[in-house]
CSV table of N, CA, C and O in Angstrom, one decimal:
chain,number,residue,atom,x,y,z
A,1,MET,N,0.9,-1.2,0.0
A,1,MET,CA,0.0,0.0,0.0
A,1,MET,C,0.9,1.2,0.0
A,1,MET,O,1.8,1.4,0.8
A,2,LYS,N,0.6,2.1,-0.9
A,2,LYS,CA,1.3,3.4,-1.0
A,2,LYS,C,0.5,4.5,-0.4
A,2,LYS,O,-0.7,4.6,-0.7
A,3,ILE,N,1.1,5.3,0.5
A,3,ILE,CA,0.4,6.4,1.2
A,3,ILE,C,1.1,7.7,0.8
A,3,ILE,O,2.3,7.8,0.9
A,4,LEU,N,0.3,8.7,0.5
A,4,LEU,CA,0.8,10.1,0.3
A,4,LEU,C,0.3,10.9,1.5
A,4,LEU,O,-0.9,11.0,1.7
A,5,ALA,N,1.2,11.5,2.2
A,5,ALA,CA,0.9,12.4,3.3
A,5,ALA,C,1.4,13.8,3.0
A,5,ALA,O,2.5,14.0,2.5
A,6,PHE,N,0.6,14.8,3.3
A,6,PHE,CA,1.0,16.2,3.1
A,6,PHE,C,0.3,17.0,4.1
A,6,PHE,O,-0.7,16.7,4.7
A,7,THR,N,0.8,18.2,4.2
A,7,THR,CA,0.2,19.2,5.1
A,7,THR,C,0.7,20.6,4.7
A,7,THR,O,1.7,20.7,4.0
A,8,ASP,N,0.1,21.6,5.2
A,8,ASP,CA,0.5,23.0,5.1
A,8,ASP,C,0.7,23.5,3.7
A,8,ASP,O,1.7,24.2,3.5
A,9,HIS,N,-0.2,23.3,2.8
A,9,HIS,CA,0.0,23.9,1.5
A,9,HIS,C,-0.7,25.2,1.4
A,9,HIS,O,-0.5,26.0,0.5
A,10,HIS,N,-1.5,25.6,2.4
A,10,HIS,CA,-2.1,26.9,2.5
A,10,HIS,C,-2.7,27.5,1.2
A,10,HIS,O,-2.4,28.6,0.9
A,11,ALA,N,-3.4,26.7,0.5
A,11,ALA,CA,-4.1,27.1,-0.7
A,11,ALA,C,-3.2,27.5,-1.8
A,11,ALA,O,-3.6,28.1,-2.8
A,12,ASP,N,-2.0,27.0,-1.8
A,12,ASP,CA,-1.0,27.2,-2.9
A,12,ASP,C,-1.3,26.3,-4.0
A,12,ASP,O,-1.3,25.1,-3.9
A,13,LYS,N,-1.7,26.9,-5.2
A,13,LYS,CA,-2.1,26.1,-6.3
A,13,LYS,C,-1.0,25.2,-6.9
A,13,LYS,O,-1.2,24.1,-7.3
A,14,LEU,N,0.3,25.6,-6.8
A,14,LEU,CA,1.4,24.8,-7.3
A,14,LEU,C,1.6,23.6,-6.3
A,14,LEU,O,1.8,22.5,-6.8
A,15,ALA,N,1.5,23.8,-5.0
A,15,ALA,CA,1.6,22.7,-4.1
A,15,ALA,C,0.5,21.7,-4.3
A,15,ALA,O,0.7,20.5,-4.3
A,16,LEU,N,-0.7,22.2,-4.6
A,16,LEU,CA,-1.9,21.3,-4.8
A,16,LEU,C,-1.6,20.5,-6.1
A,16,LEU,O,-2.0,19.3,-6.2
A,17,ALA,N,-1.1,21.1,-7.1
A,17,ALA,CA,-0.8,20.4,-8.4
A,17,ALA,C,0.3,19.3,-8.2
A,17,ALA,O,0.1,18.2,-8.7
A,18,LYS,N,1.2,19.5,-7.3
A,18,LYS,CA,2.2,18.5,-6.9
A,18,LYS,C,1.5,17.3,-6.2
A,18,LYS,O,1.8,16.2,-6.5
A,19,VAL,N,0.6,17.7,-5.3
A,19,VAL,CA,-0.2,16.6,-4.6
A,19,VAL,C,-1.0,15.8,-5.6
A,19,VAL,O,-1.0,14.6,-5.6
A,20,ARG,N,-1.6,16.5,-6.6
A,20,ARG,CA,-2.4,15.8,-7.6
A,20,ARG,C,-1.5,14.9,-8.4
A,20,ARG,O,-1.9,13.7,-8.7
A,21,GLU,N,-0.4,15.3,-8.8
A,21,GLU,CA,0.5,14.5,-9.6
A,21,GLU,C,1.0,13.2,-8.8
A,21,GLU,O,1.0,12.1,-9.3
A,22,LYS,N,1.4,13.4,-7.5
A,22,LYS,CA,1.9,12.3,-6.7
A,22,LYS,C,0.7,11.4,-6.3
A,22,LYS,O,1.0,10.2,-6.1
A,23,ALA,N,-0.5,11.9,-6.3
A,23,ALA,CA,-1.6,11.0,-5.9
A,23,ALA,C,-2.0,10.0,-6.9
A,23,ALA,O,-2.7,9.0,-6.6
A,24,LYS,N,-1.5,10.1,-8.1
A,24,LYS,CA,-1.8,9.1,-9.1
A,24,LYS,C,-1.4,7.7,-8.8
A,24,LYS,O,-2.0,6.8,-9.2
A,25,ASP,N,-0.3,7.6,-8.1
A,25,ASP,CA,0.3,6.3,-7.8
A,25,ASP,C,0.1,5.8,-6.3
A,25,ASP,O,0.9,5.0,-5.9
A,26,VAL,N,-0.9,6.4,-5.6
A,26,VAL,CA,-1.0,6.0,-4.2
A,26,VAL,C,-2.4,5.3,-4.0
A,26,VAL,O,-3.3,5.5,-4.8
A,27,ASP,N,-2.5,4.7,-2.8
A,27,ASP,CA,-3.8,4.0,-2.4
A,27,ASP,C,-4.5,4.8,-1.4
A,27,ASP,O,-5.7,4.7,-1.3
A,28,LEU,N,-3.8,5.7,-0.7
A,28,LEU,CA,-4.4,6.4,0.4
A,28,LEU,C,-3.7,7.8,0.5
A,28,LEU,O,-2.5,7.9,0.4
A,29,ILE,N,-4.5,8.8,0.8
A,29,ILE,CA,-4.0,10.2,1.0
A,29,ILE,C,-4.3,10.6,2.4
A,29,ILE,O,-5.4,10.5,2.9
A,30,ILE,N,-3.3,11.1,3.1
A,30,ILE,CA,-3.5,11.7,4.4
A,30,ILE,C,-3.1,13.1,4.4
A,30,ILE,O,-2.0,13.5,4.0
A,31,CYS,N,-4.0,14.0,4.9
A,31,CYS,CA,-3.8,15.4,4.9
A,31,CYS,C,-3.8,15.9,6.4
A,31,CYS,O,-4.8,15.7,7.0
A,32,GLY,N,-2.7,16.5,6.8
A,32,GLY,CA,-2.6,16.9,8.2
A,32,GLY,C,-3.1,18.3,8.4
A,32,GLY,O,-2.9,18.9,9.5
A,33,GLY,N,-3.8,18.9,7.5
A,33,GLY,CA,-4.4,20.2,7.7
A,33,GLY,C,-3.6,21.4,7.1
A,33,GLY,O,-2.6,21.2,6.4
A,34,ASP,N,-4.1,22.6,7.4
A,34,ASP,CA,-3.6,23.8,6.8
A,34,ASP,C,-3.6,23.8,5.3
A,34,ASP,O,-2.7,24.2,4.7
A,35,ILE,N,-4.8,23.5,4.8
A,35,ILE,CA,-5.0,23.5,3.3
A,35,ILE,C,-5.5,24.8,2.9
A,35,ILE,O,-5.7,25.1,1.7
A,36,SER,N,-5.8,25.7,3.8
A,36,SER,CA,-6.3,27.0,3.5
A,36,SER,C,-5.4,28.1,4.2
A,36,SER,O,-4.5,27.7,4.9
A,37,ASN,N,-5.7,29.3,3.9
A,37,ASN,CA,-5.1,30.4,4.6
A,37,ASN,C,-6.1,31.1,5.5
A,37,ASN,O,-6.7,32.0,5.1
A,38,PHE,N,-6.3,30.6,6.7
A,38,PHE,CA,-7.3,31.0,7.6
A,38,PHE,C,-8.7,31.0,7.0
A,38,PHE,O,-9.5,32.0,7.1
A,39,GLY,N,-9.0,29.9,6.2
A,39,GLY,CA,-10.3,29.7,5.6
A,39,GLY,C,-10.3,30.1,4.2
A,39,GLY,O,-11.2,29.6,3.4
A,40,ASP,N,-9.5,31.0,3.7
A,40,ASP,CA,-9.5,31.4,2.3
A,40,ASP,C,-9.0,30.2,1.5
A,40,ASP,O,-8.0,29.6,1.7
A,41,GLY,N,-9.8,29.8,0.5
A,41,GLY,CA,-9.5,28.7,-0.4
A,41,GLY,C,-9.9,27.4,0.1
A,41,GLY,O,-9.6,26.4,-0.5
A,42,LEU,N,-10.5,27.3,1.3
A,42,LEU,CA,-10.8,26.0,1.9
A,42,LEU,C,-11.8,25.2,1.0
A,42,LEU,O,-11.5,24.0,0.7
A,43,LYS,N,-12.9,25.8,0.6
A,43,LYS,CA,-13.9,25.0,-0.2
A,43,LYS,C,-13.2,24.5,-1.5
A,43,LYS,O,-13.4,23.3,-1.8
A,44,ASP,N,-12.5,25.3,-2.2
A,44,ASP,CA,-11.9,24.9,-3.5
A,44,ASP,C,-10.9,23.8,-3.2
A,44,ASP,O,-10.8,22.8,-4.0
A,45,ASN,N,-10.1,23.9,-2.2
A,45,ASN,CA,-9.1,22.8,-1.9
A,45,ASN,C,-9.8,21.5,-1.4
A,45,ASN,O,-9.3,20.5,-1.8
A,46,LEU,N,-10.8,21.6,-0.7
A,46,LEU,CA,-11.5,20.4,-0.3
A,46,LEU,C,-12.1,19.7,-1.5
A,46,LEU,O,-12.1,18.5,-1.6
A,47,GLU,N,-12.7,20.5,-2.4
A,47,GLU,CA,-13.2,19.9,-3.6
A,47,GLU,C,-12.1,19.3,-4.5
A,47,GLU,O,-12.3,18.2,-5.1
A,48,ALA,N,-11.0,20.0,-4.6
A,48,ALA,CA,-9.9,19.4,-5.4
A,48,ALA,C,-9.4,18.1,-4.8
A,48,ALA,O,-9.1,17.2,-5.5
A,49,ILE,N,-9.3,18.1,-3.5
A,49,ILE,CA,-8.8,16.8,-2.8
A,49,ILE,C,-9.8,15.7,-3.0
A,49,ILE,O,-9.5,14.6,-3.3
A,50,ASP,N,-11.1,16.1,-3.0
A,50,ASP,CA,-12.2,15.1,-3.2
A,50,ASP,C,-12.1,14.5,-4.6
A,50,ASP,O,-12.4,13.3,-4.8
A,51,HIS,N,-11.7,15.3,-5.5
A,51,HIS,CA,-11.7,14.9,-6.9
A,51,HIS,C,-10.4,14.1,-7.3
A,51,HIS,O,-10.3,13.6,-8.4
A,52,LEU,N,-9.6,13.8,-6.3
A,52,LEU,CA,-8.4,13.0,-6.6
A,52,LEU,C,-8.8,11.6,-6.8
A,52,LEU,O,-8.0,10.8,-7.3
A,53,GLY,N,-9.9,11.2,-6.3
A,53,GLY,CA,-10.4,9.8,-6.6
A,53,GLY,C,-9.8,8.8,-5.7
A,53,GLY,O,-9.7,7.6,-6.1
A,54,LYS,N,-9.3,9.2,-4.6
A,54,LYS,CA,-8.6,8.3,-3.6
A,54,LYS,C,-9.2,8.4,-2.2
A,54,LYS,O,-9.8,9.5,-1.9
A,55,PRO,N,-9.1,7.4,-1.4
A,55,PRO,CA,-9.6,7.6,0.0
A,55,PRO,C,-8.7,8.6,0.7
A,55,PRO,O,-7.5,8.6,0.4
A,56,VAL,N,-9.3,9.5,1.5
A,56,VAL,CA,-8.6,10.6,2.1
A,56,VAL,C,-8.9,10.6,3.6
A,56,VAL,O,-10.1,10.5,4.0
A,57,LEU,N,-7.8,10.7,4.4
A,57,LEU,CA,-8.0,10.9,5.8
A,57,LEU,C,-7.5,12.4,6.0
A,57,LEU,O,-6.4,12.7,5.6
A,58,LEU,N,-8.4,13.2,6.5
A,58,LEU,CA,-8.0,14.6,6.6
A,58,LEU,C,-8.4,15.2,8.0
A,58,LEU,O,-9.4,14.9,8.6
A,59,THR,N,-7.5,15.9,8.6
A,59,THR,CA,-7.8,16.6,9.8
A,59,THR,C,-7.6,18.1,9.6
A,59,THR,O,-6.8,18.5,8.7
A,60,HIS,N,-8.2,18.9,10.4
A,60,HIS,CA,-8.1,20.4,10.2
A,60,HIS,C,-6.8,20.8,10.9
A,60,HIS,O,-6.3,20.2,11.8
A,61,GLY,N,-6.2,21.9,10.3
A,61,GLY,CA,-5.0,22.5,10.9
A,61,GLY,C,-5.4,23.7,11.7
A,61,GLY,O,-6.6,24.1,11.7
A,62,ASN,N,-4.4,24.4,12.2
A,62,ASN,CA,-4.8,25.6,12.9
A,62,ASN,C,-5.3,26.7,12.0
A,62,ASN,O,-5.9,27.7,12.5
A,63,HIS,N,-5.1,26.6,10.7
A,63,HIS,CA,-5.6,27.6,9.8
A,63,HIS,C,-7.1,27.3,9.5
A,63,HIS,O,-7.8,28.2,8.9
A,64,GLU,N,-7.6,26.2,9.9
A,64,GLU,CA,-9.0,25.9,9.7
A,64,GLU,C,-9.8,25.9,11.0
A,64,GLU,O,-11.0,25.9,10.9
A,65,GLU,N,-9.1,25.9,12.1
A,65,GLU,CA,-9.9,25.8,13.4
A,65,GLU,C,-10.7,27.1,13.7
A,65,GLU,O,-11.6,27.0,14.5
A,66,HIS,N,-10.5,28.2,13.0
A,66,HIS,CA,-11.2,29.4,13.3
A,66,HIS,C,-12.5,29.5,12.5
A,66,HIS,O,-13.2,30.4,12.6
A,67,LEU,N,-12.8,28.4,11.8
A,67,LEU,CA,-14.1,28.5,10.9
A,67,LEU,C,-15.2,27.9,11.7
A,67,LEU,O,-15.2,27.1,12.5
């Protein structure tokens, strides 16, 4: 089983593109949070992660706890 783990990309589109590329060859994705910048970009990033077509374990980071 291949696992991709990432955290702290803070709505960076280039970082998300790298995650998308690496996700092609994995069985499970783990996200440790901080996918937004204090909520900015959260919805778009959650949708992008959902569209990776892989099982995802995700927890919020301190940039999402204020929502």
